[in-house]
Amino acid sequence: MSVPAPAAVQPLPRHGMARLVGRRLQDWLPAAVFLVAVIGAWEGIIRWRHVQQFLLPKPSSIATAFWDDRSELLHAGWFTFQEALGGFALGSALAILFALALARYRFFGTALMPYAIAANAIPIIAFAPITNQWFSGGITKSSKIVIAAVLCFFPVLVNTLRGLTSVNPRALELMESYAAGQVQIFRRVRIPNALPFVFSGLKVAAVLSMIGAVVGEYFGGSFNALGVLILDRARTFQFTSAWAGVFLACLFGIALYAGVAILERLTLRWAPSTSE
Amino acid sequence: MSVVELKGVAKQFGRGGTTALQGIDLAIEEREFVSLIGPSGCGKSTLLRVVGDLIQPTSGSVVVNGKSARQARVDRDYGIVFQDPVLYDWRTVAKNIALPLELARWDRRRRAERVRAMVELVELQGFEGHHPWQLSGGMQQRVSIARALSFDPALLLMDEPFGALDEMTRERLNIELLRIWEASGSTIVFVTHSIAEAVFLSTRVVVMSARPGRISDLIPIDLPQPRTGATREEPRFFELVTRVREALHMGADLERAAAEATA
């Protein structure tokens, strides 16, 4: 007796984490295999060619250094992460408010956008030594928060503004036919329309904020900051330790990005594309 | 009382620019179903927007529901449906229909009641919680019609609402629209470039010609109500289709003559 084949393959129901990250575990498999292969090749080449530690340490040595140094590293990483998070929140919030104002009052938009775009081209990191001087020689978190905030500002501003203004003209005509005011149009059309764009901006900003905080610390910062720690270890030839610090900075950056991505998924439940 | 009364309406885009409309006189009575038909560029969509106070005429008077077009818009005396259904992706079917009711500050209970009635009217029961992208084009357009009628406007303005749909869906929605027109008791102004659609739906067809956009003929459609699929096969239907087609060609000839006269 033969077993009848199912008429159609049902997609697996998604629960918990799978729903939140929008993928099933098997979807991650290719990426995981690739990661393992790269780390394996890295380790293998260094052992085989006897590459010097200061050029590139083995992944296993970096892991060992990370483990030995974990309490100090995590402490420093957390400190720097707080700066990045503060800058991210401050810069993004200001950018969104600015974008709302620019979209509402077109005059400001046409007057200021060229400068905003020009300012975006300035290498903001170059200001780090100056902002350090603004805030008590850079010992406090404030100077790094400012650097991270300025870095986050432009991508969020440009994306949000695009989202607020790229509205179907028919949708605006429809609102006009209902005699809706500007507040209503923003609340019910422009802002919901902008949300996917805002999240694109926030994802870019999440990564930039961690870069801003760490690089800002290279120009001087508190003892227990990750950037200072990486610089210190590299200067004293503790390269595996420095690499462990870089690795940790990377992890914190990814964590912030993932946080934004999860928030996006929770907010944009209606969208067809984010669930696939 | 006429629902729409246009007197000497003209519209020119830009200074010395194209004349979209010229010398438009038209009165539309209560419960009429009037189609505006004409070649592209004849200003039929512009005329619809002038009635809806979405475009200001250069001269002439526009009276809607006994008031100025602007007052009628502010009082939400008309609903509008475009070729693109313009549904908000982030809102479910029910919430899309409820949008104008939210703007008019109806309370939640009244809103829910009306949405239920509208969903029934356009026969979308069971899809209230769906998002627009989960619906077919025809279903999306039905949501759009339900939204336009949700606040019970005296007038329904439709700008080629079925233009993007396939022929089968279009014919089905034509019959549904007539049923909705019967049930809602509204007056409809309908822009189309399909002769058969105009004849099948309307009580009167307004034939327009281009450059400058003006009314070249008014054709009453005396097909018996209610109209069904069989109406499309009656000899009278074909006579009227021919009549409208000839009027359209006549308009085109006039246009050519006018172009030659100015040349």
Coordinates of C-alpha atoms in Angstrom, one line a residue:
Chain A
M1 CA 0.0 0.0 0.0
S2 CA 1.4 3.3 -1.0
V3 CA 1.3 6.4 1.1
P4 CA -0.4 9.3 -0.7
A5 CA 1.9 12.2 -1.3
P6 CA 0.9 15.5 0.3
A7 CA -0.9 17.8 -2.2
A8 CA 1.2 20.8 -1.4
V9 CA 4.1 21.4 0.8
Q10 CA 3.0 23.7 3.6
P11 CA 5.5 26.3 4.7
L12 CA 6.6 25.6 8.3
P13 CA 4.8 27.7 10.9
R14 CA 7.1 30.2 12.4
H15 CA 7.3 30.7 16.1
G16 CA 9.5 32.4 18.7
M17 CA 13.0 33.2 17.5
A18 CA 12.4 32.0 13.9
R19 CA 9.5 34.5 13.6
L20 CA 11.5 37.3 15.1
V21 CA 14.6 36.9 12.8
G22 CA 12.4 35.8 9.9
R23 CA 14.4 32.8 9.0
R24 CA 14.4 29.1 9.9
L25 CA 17.6 27.6 11.2
Q26 CA 18.3 25.8 7.9
D27 CA 18.3 29.2 6.1
W28 CA 21.4 30.1 8.2
L29 CA 23.2 26.9 7.3
P30 CA 25.1 28.2 4.2
A31 CA 26.3 31.3 6.1
A32 CA 27.4 29.1 9.1
V33 CA 29.3 26.7 6.8
F34 CA 31.0 29.6 5.1
L35 CA 32.1 31.1 8.5
V36 CA 33.5 27.8 9.7
A37 CA 35.4 27.4 6.4
V38 CA 36.9 30.8 6.5
I39 CA 38.1 30.4 10.1
G40 CA 39.4 27.0 9.3
A41 CA 41.3 28.3 6.3
W42 CA 42.7 31.2 8.3
E43 CA 44.0 28.9 11.0
G44 CA 45.4 26.4 8.5
I45 CA 47.3 29.0 6.4
I46 CA 48.9 30.6 9.4
R47 CA 50.0 27.2 10.9
W48 CA 51.2 26.0 7.5
R49 CA 53.1 29.2 6.4
H50 CA 54.3 30.1 10.0
V51 CA 52.9 33.6 9.7
Q52 CA 54.3 35.9 12.4
Q53 CA 51.8 36.8 15.3
F54 CA 52.1 40.6 14.8
L55 CA 51.1 40.2 11.1
L56 CA 48.1 38.0 11.7
P57 CA 47.4 35.8 14.7
K58 CA 45.6 32.5 14.5
P59 CA 41.9 32.5 15.3
S60 CA 42.6 30.0 18.1
S61 CA 45.2 32.4 19.7
I62 CA 42.7 35.3 19.4
A63 CA 40.0 33.1 21.1
T64 CA 42.5 32.2 23.9
A65 CA 43.4 35.9 24.4
F66 CA 39.8 36.8 24.5
W67 CA 39.1 34.2 27.1
D68 CA 42.1 35.2 29.3
D69 CA 41.3 38.9 29.0
R70 CA 37.5 38.5 29.1
S71 CA 36.6 40.5 32.2
E72 CA 38.6 43.5 31.2
L73 CA 37.5 43.3 27.6
L74 CA 33.8 43.0 28.4
H75 CA 34.0 45.8 30.9
A76 CA 35.7 48.1 28.3
G77 CA 33.4 46.9 25.5
W78 CA 30.3 47.7 27.6
F79 CA 31.6 51.2 28.4
T80 CA 32.2 51.9 24.7
F81 CA 28.9 50.3 23.7
Q82 CA 27.1 52.7 26.1
E83 CA 28.7 55.6 24.2
A84 CA 27.7 54.2 20.9
L85 CA 24.2 53.6 22.1
G86 CA 23.9 57.1 23.4
G87 CA 25.2 58.6 20.2
F88 CA 22.9 56.4 18.1
A89 CA 19.9 57.4 20.1
L90 CA 20.8 61.1 20.2
G91 CA 21.8 61.4 16.5
S92 CA 18.9 59.3 15.2
A93 CA 16.3 61.2 17.2
L94 CA 17.6 64.6 16.1
A95 CA 17.7 63.4 12.5
I96 CA 14.1 62.2 12.6
L97 CA 12.9 65.4 14.1
F98 CA 14.9 67.4 11.5
A99 CA 13.5 65.3 8.6
L100 CA 10.0 65.9 9.9
A101 CA 10.6 69.6 9.9
L102 CA 12.2 69.6 6.5
A103 CA 9.4 67.6 5.0
R104 CA 6.7 69.8 6.6
Y105 CA 8.3 73.1 5.6
R106 CA 9.6 72.7 2.1
F107 CA 11.4 76.0 2.2
F108 CA 13.8 74.7 4.9
G109 CA 14.3 71.6 2.8
T110 CA 15.3 73.3 -0.3
A111 CA 17.4 75.8 1.6
L112 CA 19.2 73.3 3.8
M113 CA 19.4 70.0 1.9
P114 CA 22.4 71.0 -0.3
Y115 CA 24.4 71.8 2.9
A116 CA 23.2 68.6 4.6
I117 CA 24.5 66.6 1.6
A118 CA 27.8 68.5 1.6
A119 CA 28.2 68.1 5.3
N120 CA 27.7 64.4 4.8
A121 CA 30.9 64.3 2.8
I122 CA 33.0 65.7 5.7
P123 CA 35.1 62.9 7.3
I124 CA 33.5 63.3 10.7
I125 CA 36.0 61.1 12.4
A126 CA 38.5 63.8 11.7
F127 CA 36.7 66.0 14.3
A128 CA 37.4 63.5 17.1
P129 CA 40.5 65.3 18.5
I130 CA 38.5 68.5 18.5
T131 CA 35.4 67.1 20.2
N132 CA 37.8 65.5 22.8
Q133 CA 38.9 69.0 23.6
W134 CA 35.3 70.2 23.9
F135 CA 34.5 67.7 26.7
S136 CA 37.1 67.6 29.5
G137 CA 39.9 66.2 27.3
G138 CA 37.8 63.3 26.2
I139 CA 37.8 61.3 29.5
T140 CA 34.0 61.3 29.8
K141 CA 31.6 59.6 27.5
S142 CA 30.2 62.9 26.1
S143 CA 32.8 63.5 23.4
K144 CA 32.4 60.0 21.9
I145 CA 28.6 60.3 22.1
V146 CA 28.9 63.5 20.1
I147 CA 31.0 61.8 17.4
A148 CA 28.7 58.8 17.2
A149 CA 25.6 61.1 17.1
V150 CA 27.0 63.2 14.2
L151 CA 27.9 60.0 12.3
C152 CA 24.4 58.6 12.8
F153 CA 22.7 61.9 11.9
F154 CA 23.0 62.0 8.1
P155 CA 22.1 58.5 7.1
V156 CA 19.0 58.7 9.2
L157 CA 18.1 62.2 8.0
V158 CA 18.5 61.4 4.3
N159 CA 16.5 58.1 4.5
T160 CA 13.7 59.5 6.7
L161 CA 13.3 62.5 4.5
R162 CA 13.1 60.3 1.4
G163 CA 10.5 58.1 3.1
L164 CA 8.4 61.1 4.1
T165 CA 8.5 62.7 0.7
S166 CA 8.3 59.7 -1.7
V167 CA 4.5 59.3 -1.2
N168 CA 2.2 58.2 -4.0
P169 CA 0.7 61.5 -5.3
R170 CA -2.7 59.8 -5.5
A171 CA -2.5 59.1 -1.8
L172 CA -2.0 62.8 -1.1
E173 CA -4.9 63.7 -3.5
L174 CA -7.1 61.2 -1.6
M175 CA -6.2 62.9 1.7
E176 CA -7.0 66.2 0.2
S177 CA -10.4 65.0 -1.0
Y178 CA -11.1 64.2 2.7
A179 CA -10.0 67.8 3.5
A180 CA -7.4 66.3 5.8
G181 CA -4.9 68.7 7.5
Q182 CA -1.1 68.5 7.4
V183 CA -1.0 66.8 10.8
Q184 CA -3.4 64.1 9.6
I185 CA -1.4 63.6 6.4
F186 CA 1.8 63.1 8.3
R187 CA 0.2 60.9 10.9
R188 CA -1.7 58.7 8.5
V189 CA 0.3 58.7 5.3
R190 CA 3.8 60.2 5.4
I191 CA 5.1 58.7 8.6
P192 CA 3.8 55.1 8.0
N193 CA 5.2 55.4 4.5
A194 CA 8.6 56.5 5.9
L195 CA 9.0 53.8 8.4
P196 CA 10.8 51.2 6.2
F197 CA 13.1 54.0 5.1
V198 CA 13.8 55.1 8.7
F199 CA 14.8 51.5 9.6
S200 CA 17.2 51.4 6.6
G201 CA 18.8 54.5 8.0
L202 CA 18.9 53.2 11.5
K203 CA 20.6 50.0 10.4
V204 CA 23.4 52.0 8.8
A205 CA 23.6 54.3 11.8
A206 CA 23.8 51.3 14.3
V207 CA 27.0 50.1 12.7
L208 CA 28.4 53.6 12.3
S209 CA 27.8 54.5 16.0
M210 CA 30.1 51.7 17.2
I211 CA 32.8 52.7 14.7
G212 CA 32.5 56.3 15.8
A213 CA 32.8 55.5 19.5
V214 CA 35.8 53.2 19.1
V215 CA 37.7 55.4 16.7
G216 CA 36.9 58.5 18.8
E217 CA 38.6 56.7 21.7
Y218 CA 41.8 56.2 19.6
F219 CA 42.3 60.0 20.1
G220 CA 42.1 59.7 23.8
G221 CA 39.5 58.5 26.2
S222 CA 38.8 56.8 29.5
F223 CA 41.1 54.0 30.7
N224 CA 38.5 51.4 30.6
A225 CA 37.3 52.2 27.0
L226 CA 37.6 49.6 24.2
G227 CA 39.3 51.9 21.7
V228 CA 41.9 52.9 24.3
L229 CA 42.4 49.2 25.2
I230 CA 42.9 48.1 21.6
L231 CA 45.4 51.0 21.0
D232 CA 47.3 50.2 24.2
R233 CA 47.5 46.4 23.4
A234 CA 48.7 47.1 19.9
R235 CA 51.4 49.5 21.1
T236 CA 52.7 47.0 23.6
F237 CA 52.9 44.2 21.0
Q238 CA 50.0 42.2 22.5
F239 CA 48.5 41.7 19.1
T240 CA 46.3 38.8 19.9
S241 CA 44.7 40.8 22.7
A242 CA 44.2 43.8 20.3
W243 CA 42.5 41.5 17.8
A244 CA 40.3 40.2 20.6
G245 CA 39.3 43.8 21.2
V246 CA 38.5 44.4 17.5
F247 CA 36.4 41.2 17.5
L248 CA 34.5 42.4 20.5
A249 CA 33.8 45.8 19.0
C250 CA 32.5 43.9 16.0
L251 CA 30.2 41.8 18.2
F252 CA 28.7 44.9 19.9
G253 CA 28.1 46.5 16.5
I254 CA 26.3 43.4 15.3
A255 CA 24.3 43.3 18.5
L256 CA 23.1 46.9 18.0
Y257 CA 22.3 46.2 14.3
A258 CA 20.3 43.0 15.3
G259 CA 18.4 45.0 17.9
V260 CA 17.3 47.5 15.2
A261 CA 16.4 44.7 12.8
I262 CA 14.2 43.0 15.5
L263 CA 12.5 46.3 16.2
E264 CA 11.9 46.7 12.5
R265 CA 10.3 43.3 12.3
L266 CA 8.1 44.0 15.2
T267 CA 7.0 47.4 13.8
L268 CA 6.5 46.5 10.2
R269 CA 4.5 43.4 10.7
W270 CA 2.2 44.4 7.8
A271 CA 4.9 44.4 5.2
P272 CA 5.1 41.5 2.7
S273 CA 8.9 41.7 2.2
T274 CA 10.2 41.7 5.8
S275 CA 8.6 38.4 6.6
E276 CA 10.7 36.6 3.9
Chain B
M1 CA -31.5 70.4 -7.5
S2 CA -28.5 69.4 -9.5
V3 CA -25.7 67.5 -7.7
V4 CA -23.1 69.0 -10.0
E5 CA -23.5 72.3 -11.9
L6 CA -20.7 73.5 -14.2
K7 CA -21.0 76.8 -16.0
G8 CA -18.4 78.1 -18.4
V9 CA -15.6 76.2 -16.8
A10 CA -12.2 76.6 -18.3
K11 CA -8.8 75.4 -17.2
Q12 CA -5.5 76.5 -18.6
F13 CA -2.2 75.1 -17.2
G14 CA 0.5 77.7 -16.9
R15 CA 0.4 81.1 -18.4
G16 CA -0.3 80.7 -22.1
G17 CA 0.0 77.0 -21.6
T18 CA -2.3 74.2 -22.9
T19 CA -6.0 74.7 -22.6
A20 CA -7.2 71.6 -20.8
L21 CA -10.8 72.6 -20.6
Q22 CA -12.9 75.3 -22.4
G23 CA -16.5 76.4 -22.1
I24 CA -17.7 73.4 -20.1
D25 CA -21.5 73.6 -19.2
L26 CA -22.9 70.5 -17.5
A27 CA -25.6 69.8 -15.0
I28 CA -25.7 66.4 -13.3
E29 CA -28.9 65.5 -11.5
E30 CA -29.4 63.3 -8.4
R31 CA -29.2 59.5 -9.0
E32 CA -27.6 60.0 -12.4
F33 CA -24.7 57.8 -13.6
V34 CA -22.7 60.0 -16.0
S35 CA -19.7 58.8 -17.9
L36 CA -17.1 61.2 -19.3
I37 CA -15.5 59.7 -22.4
G38 CA -13.0 61.0 -24.9
P39 CA -9.5 60.6 -26.3
S40 CA -6.5 61.0 -23.9
G41 CA -5.7 64.6 -23.3
C42 CA -9.3 65.7 -23.6
G43 CA -9.3 66.8 -20.0
K44 CA -11.8 64.3 -18.6
S45 CA -9.7 63.6 -15.5
T46 CA -9.0 67.3 -15.1
L47 CA -12.8 67.9 -15.2
L48 CA -13.4 65.3 -12.5
R49 CA -10.7 66.9 -10.3
V50 CA -12.3 70.3 -10.9
V51 CA -15.6 68.9 -9.6
G52 CA -13.7 67.5 -6.6
D53 CA -11.9 70.8 -5.9
L54 CA -8.5 69.1 -6.4
I55 CA -7.8 71.4 -9.3
Q56 CA -8.9 75.0 -9.4
P57 CA -10.5 76.1 -12.7
T58 CA -9.1 79.2 -14.4
S59 CA -12.7 80.5 -14.9
G60 CA -16.3 79.5 -14.6
S61 CA -18.4 78.4 -11.7
V62 CA -18.5 74.9 -10.1
V63 CA -21.4 74.1 -7.7
V64 CA -21.5 70.7 -6.0
N65 CA -24.5 69.8 -3.8
G66 CA -25.7 73.3 -3.8
K67 CA -22.4 74.8 -2.5
S68 CA -19.0 75.8 -3.8
A69 CA -16.7 72.9 -4.8
R70 CA -14.4 73.8 -1.9
Q71 CA -17.2 73.8 0.7
A72 CA -18.4 70.4 -0.7
R73 CA -14.9 69.0 -0.3
V74 CA -14.6 70.3 3.2
D75 CA -18.0 68.8 4.0
R76 CA -17.0 65.5 2.5
D77 CA -19.8 65.5 0.0
Y78 CA -18.0 63.2 -2.4
G79 CA -15.9 60.1 -2.4
I80 CA -13.3 59.5 -5.0
V81 CA -11.8 56.3 -6.6
F82 CA -8.7 56.4 -8.8
Q83 CA -7.4 53.8 -11.3
D84 CA -4.7 53.0 -8.7
P85 CA -6.7 51.7 -5.7
V86 CA -4.3 53.8 -3.4
L87 CA -4.7 51.5 -0.4
Y88 CA -2.4 52.0 2.5
D89 CA -0.2 48.9 2.8
W90 CA 0.1 49.2 6.5
R91 CA -3.6 49.1 7.1
T92 CA -5.9 46.1 6.8
V93 CA -8.9 46.0 4.5
A94 CA -11.2 47.1 7.4
K95 CA -8.9 49.9 8.5
N96 CA -8.5 51.2 4.9
I97 CA -12.2 51.4 4.7
A98 CA -12.4 53.1 8.1
L99 CA -9.8 55.8 7.2
P100 CA -12.2 58.6 6.1
L101 CA -14.4 57.7 9.1
E102 CA -11.4 58.2 11.4
L103 CA -10.7 61.6 9.8
A104 CA -14.4 62.5 10.3
R105 CA -14.0 61.5 14.0
W106 CA -16.6 58.8 14.1
D107 CA -16.4 56.8 17.3
R108 CA -15.1 53.3 17.3
R109 CA -18.4 51.5 17.5
R110 CA -20.0 53.5 14.7
R111 CA -16.9 52.9 12.6
A112 CA -17.0 49.2 13.1
E113 CA -20.7 49.0 12.2
R114 CA -20.2 51.0 9.0
V115 CA -17.1 49.0 8.0
R116 CA -19.1 45.8 8.4
A117 CA -21.9 47.2 6.2
M118 CA -19.4 48.4 3.5
V119 CA -17.6 45.0 3.5
E120 CA -20.9 43.4 2.9
L121 CA -21.8 45.9 0.1
V122 CA -18.7 45.1 -1.9
E123 CA -18.8 41.4 -0.9
L124 CA -15.5 41.1 0.8
Q125 CA -16.6 39.2 3.9
G126 CA -13.8 37.2 5.4
F127 CA -11.1 39.6 4.1
E128 CA -11.4 42.3 6.7
G129 CA -8.1 41.4 8.4
H130 CA -6.1 41.0 5.1
H131 CA -3.5 43.5 4.0
P132 CA -3.8 45.0 0.5
W133 CA -0.9 43.0 -1.0
Q134 CA -2.8 39.8 -0.2
L135 CA -5.7 40.8 -2.5
S136 CA -6.2 40.6 -6.2
G137 CA -6.4 43.8 -8.3
G138 CA -10.2 43.6 -8.5
M139 CA -10.6 43.0 -4.8
Q140 CA -8.3 46.0 -4.1
Q141 CA -10.5 48.2 -6.2
R142 CA -13.6 47.0 -4.4
V143 CA -11.9 48.0 -1.1
S144 CA -11.3 51.4 -2.7
I145 CA -14.9 51.8 -3.6
A146 CA -16.1 50.7 -0.2
R147 CA -13.8 53.4 1.3
A148 CA -15.1 56.1 -1.0
L149 CA -18.7 55.2 0.0
S150 CA -18.1 54.6 3.7
F151 CA -19.1 58.1 4.8
D152 CA -22.2 58.0 2.6
P153 CA -21.3 60.8 0.2
A154 CA -24.0 62.2 -2.2
L155 CA -21.5 62.0 -5.1
L156 CA -19.0 59.4 -6.2
L157 CA -16.2 60.5 -8.5
M158 CA -14.4 57.6 -10.4
D159 CA -11.3 58.2 -12.5
E160 CA -10.9 55.1 -14.8
P161 CA -11.4 52.8 -11.8
F162 CA -11.3 49.6 -13.8
G163 CA -8.7 50.7 -16.4
A164 CA -6.0 48.5 -15.0
L165 CA -8.1 45.3 -14.7
D166 CA -8.5 42.5 -17.2
E167 CA -11.7 42.4 -19.3
M168 CA -13.4 39.6 -17.3
T169 CA -12.9 41.2 -13.9
R170 CA -13.9 44.6 -15.4
E171 CA -17.2 43.3 -16.7
R172 CA -18.0 41.6 -13.3
L173 CA -17.1 44.8 -11.4
N174 CA -19.3 46.8 -13.8
I175 CA -22.3 44.8 -12.8
E176 CA -21.3 45.1 -9.1
L177 CA -20.9 48.8 -9.4
L178 CA -24.4 49.1 -10.8
R179 CA -25.7 47.1 -7.8
I180 CA -23.7 49.3 -5.4
W181 CA -25.1 52.4 -7.2
E182 CA -28.6 51.1 -6.8
A183 CA -28.1 50.2 -3.1
S184 CA -26.2 53.4 -2.1
G185 CA -28.5 55.8 -3.9
S186 CA -25.5 58.0 -4.9
T187 CA -24.8 60.0 -8.0
I188 CA -21.8 58.8 -10.0
V189 CA -19.4 60.7 -12.3
F190 CA -17.3 58.1 -14.1
V191 CA -14.3 58.7 -16.3
T192 CA -13.4 56.0 -18.8
H193 CA -12.0 55.5 -22.3
S194 CA -14.0 52.3 -23.0
I195 CA -17.1 53.0 -25.1
A196 CA -18.8 49.7 -24.1
E197 CA -18.2 50.4 -20.4
A198 CA -19.6 53.9 -20.7
V199 CA -22.7 52.7 -22.5
F200 CA -23.3 49.7 -20.2
L201 CA -23.0 51.7 -17.0
S202 CA -24.4 55.1 -17.6
T203 CA -27.7 56.9 -17.7
R204 CA -25.9 59.6 -19.8
V205 CA -22.6 59.7 -21.7
V206 CA -20.7 63.0 -22.0
V207 CA -18.5 62.8 -25.1
M208 CA -15.4 65.1 -25.0
S209 CA -12.9 66.1 -27.6
A210 CA -9.3 67.3 -27.1
R211 CA -7.3 70.5 -27.8
P212 CA -9.1 72.4 -26.3
G213 CA -10.9 69.9 -24.0
R214 CA -14.7 70.5 -24.4
I215 CA -18.0 68.7 -24.5
S216 CA -18.8 67.6 -28.0
D217 CA -22.0 65.6 -27.4
L218 CA -24.4 64.5 -24.7
I219 CA -25.9 61.1 -25.3
P220 CA -28.8 59.8 -23.0
I221 CA -28.6 56.0 -22.5
D222 CA -32.1 54.6 -22.5
L223 CA -31.2 51.0 -21.8
P224 CA -33.7 49.5 -19.2
Q225 CA -32.6 49.1 -15.6
P226 CA -31.4 47.0 -13.9
R227 CA -28.8 46.1 -16.4
T228 CA -27.4 42.5 -16.5
G229 CA -24.9 40.5 -18.6
A230 CA -27.7 40.1 -21.2
T231 CA -27.9 43.9 -21.7
R232 CA -24.5 43.7 -23.5
E233 CA -26.1 41.5 -26.1
E234 CA -29.2 43.6 -26.9
P235 CA -29.5 45.4 -30.3
R236 CA -30.1 48.7 -28.5
F237 CA -26.8 48.3 -26.7
F238 CA -25.0 48.0 -30.0
E239 CA -26.9 51.0 -31.5
L240 CA -25.8 53.2 -28.6
V241 CA -22.2 51.9 -28.7
T242 CA -22.2 52.9 -32.4
R243 CA -23.8 56.3 -31.6
V244 CA -21.0 57.1 -29.0
R245 CA -18.3 55.9 -31.3
E246 CA -19.5 58.2 -34.1
A247 CA -19.7 61.1 -31.7
L248 CA -16.1 60.4 -30.7
H249 CA -15.0 60.4 -34.3
M250 CA -17.0 63.5 -35.0
G251 CA -15.1 65.2 -32.1
A252 CA -11.8 64.0 -33.6
D253 CA -12.8 65.5 -37.0
L254 CA -13.7 68.8 -35.4
E255 CA -10.4 68.8 -33.6
R256 CA -8.6 68.3 -36.9
A257 CA -10.6 71.0 -38.6
A258 CA -9.8 73.4 -35.7
A259 CA -6.1 72.6 -36.0
E260 CA -6.1 73.3 -39.7
A261 CA -8.0 76.5 -39.3
T262 CA -5.4 77.9 -36.8
A263 CA -2.5 76.6 -39.0

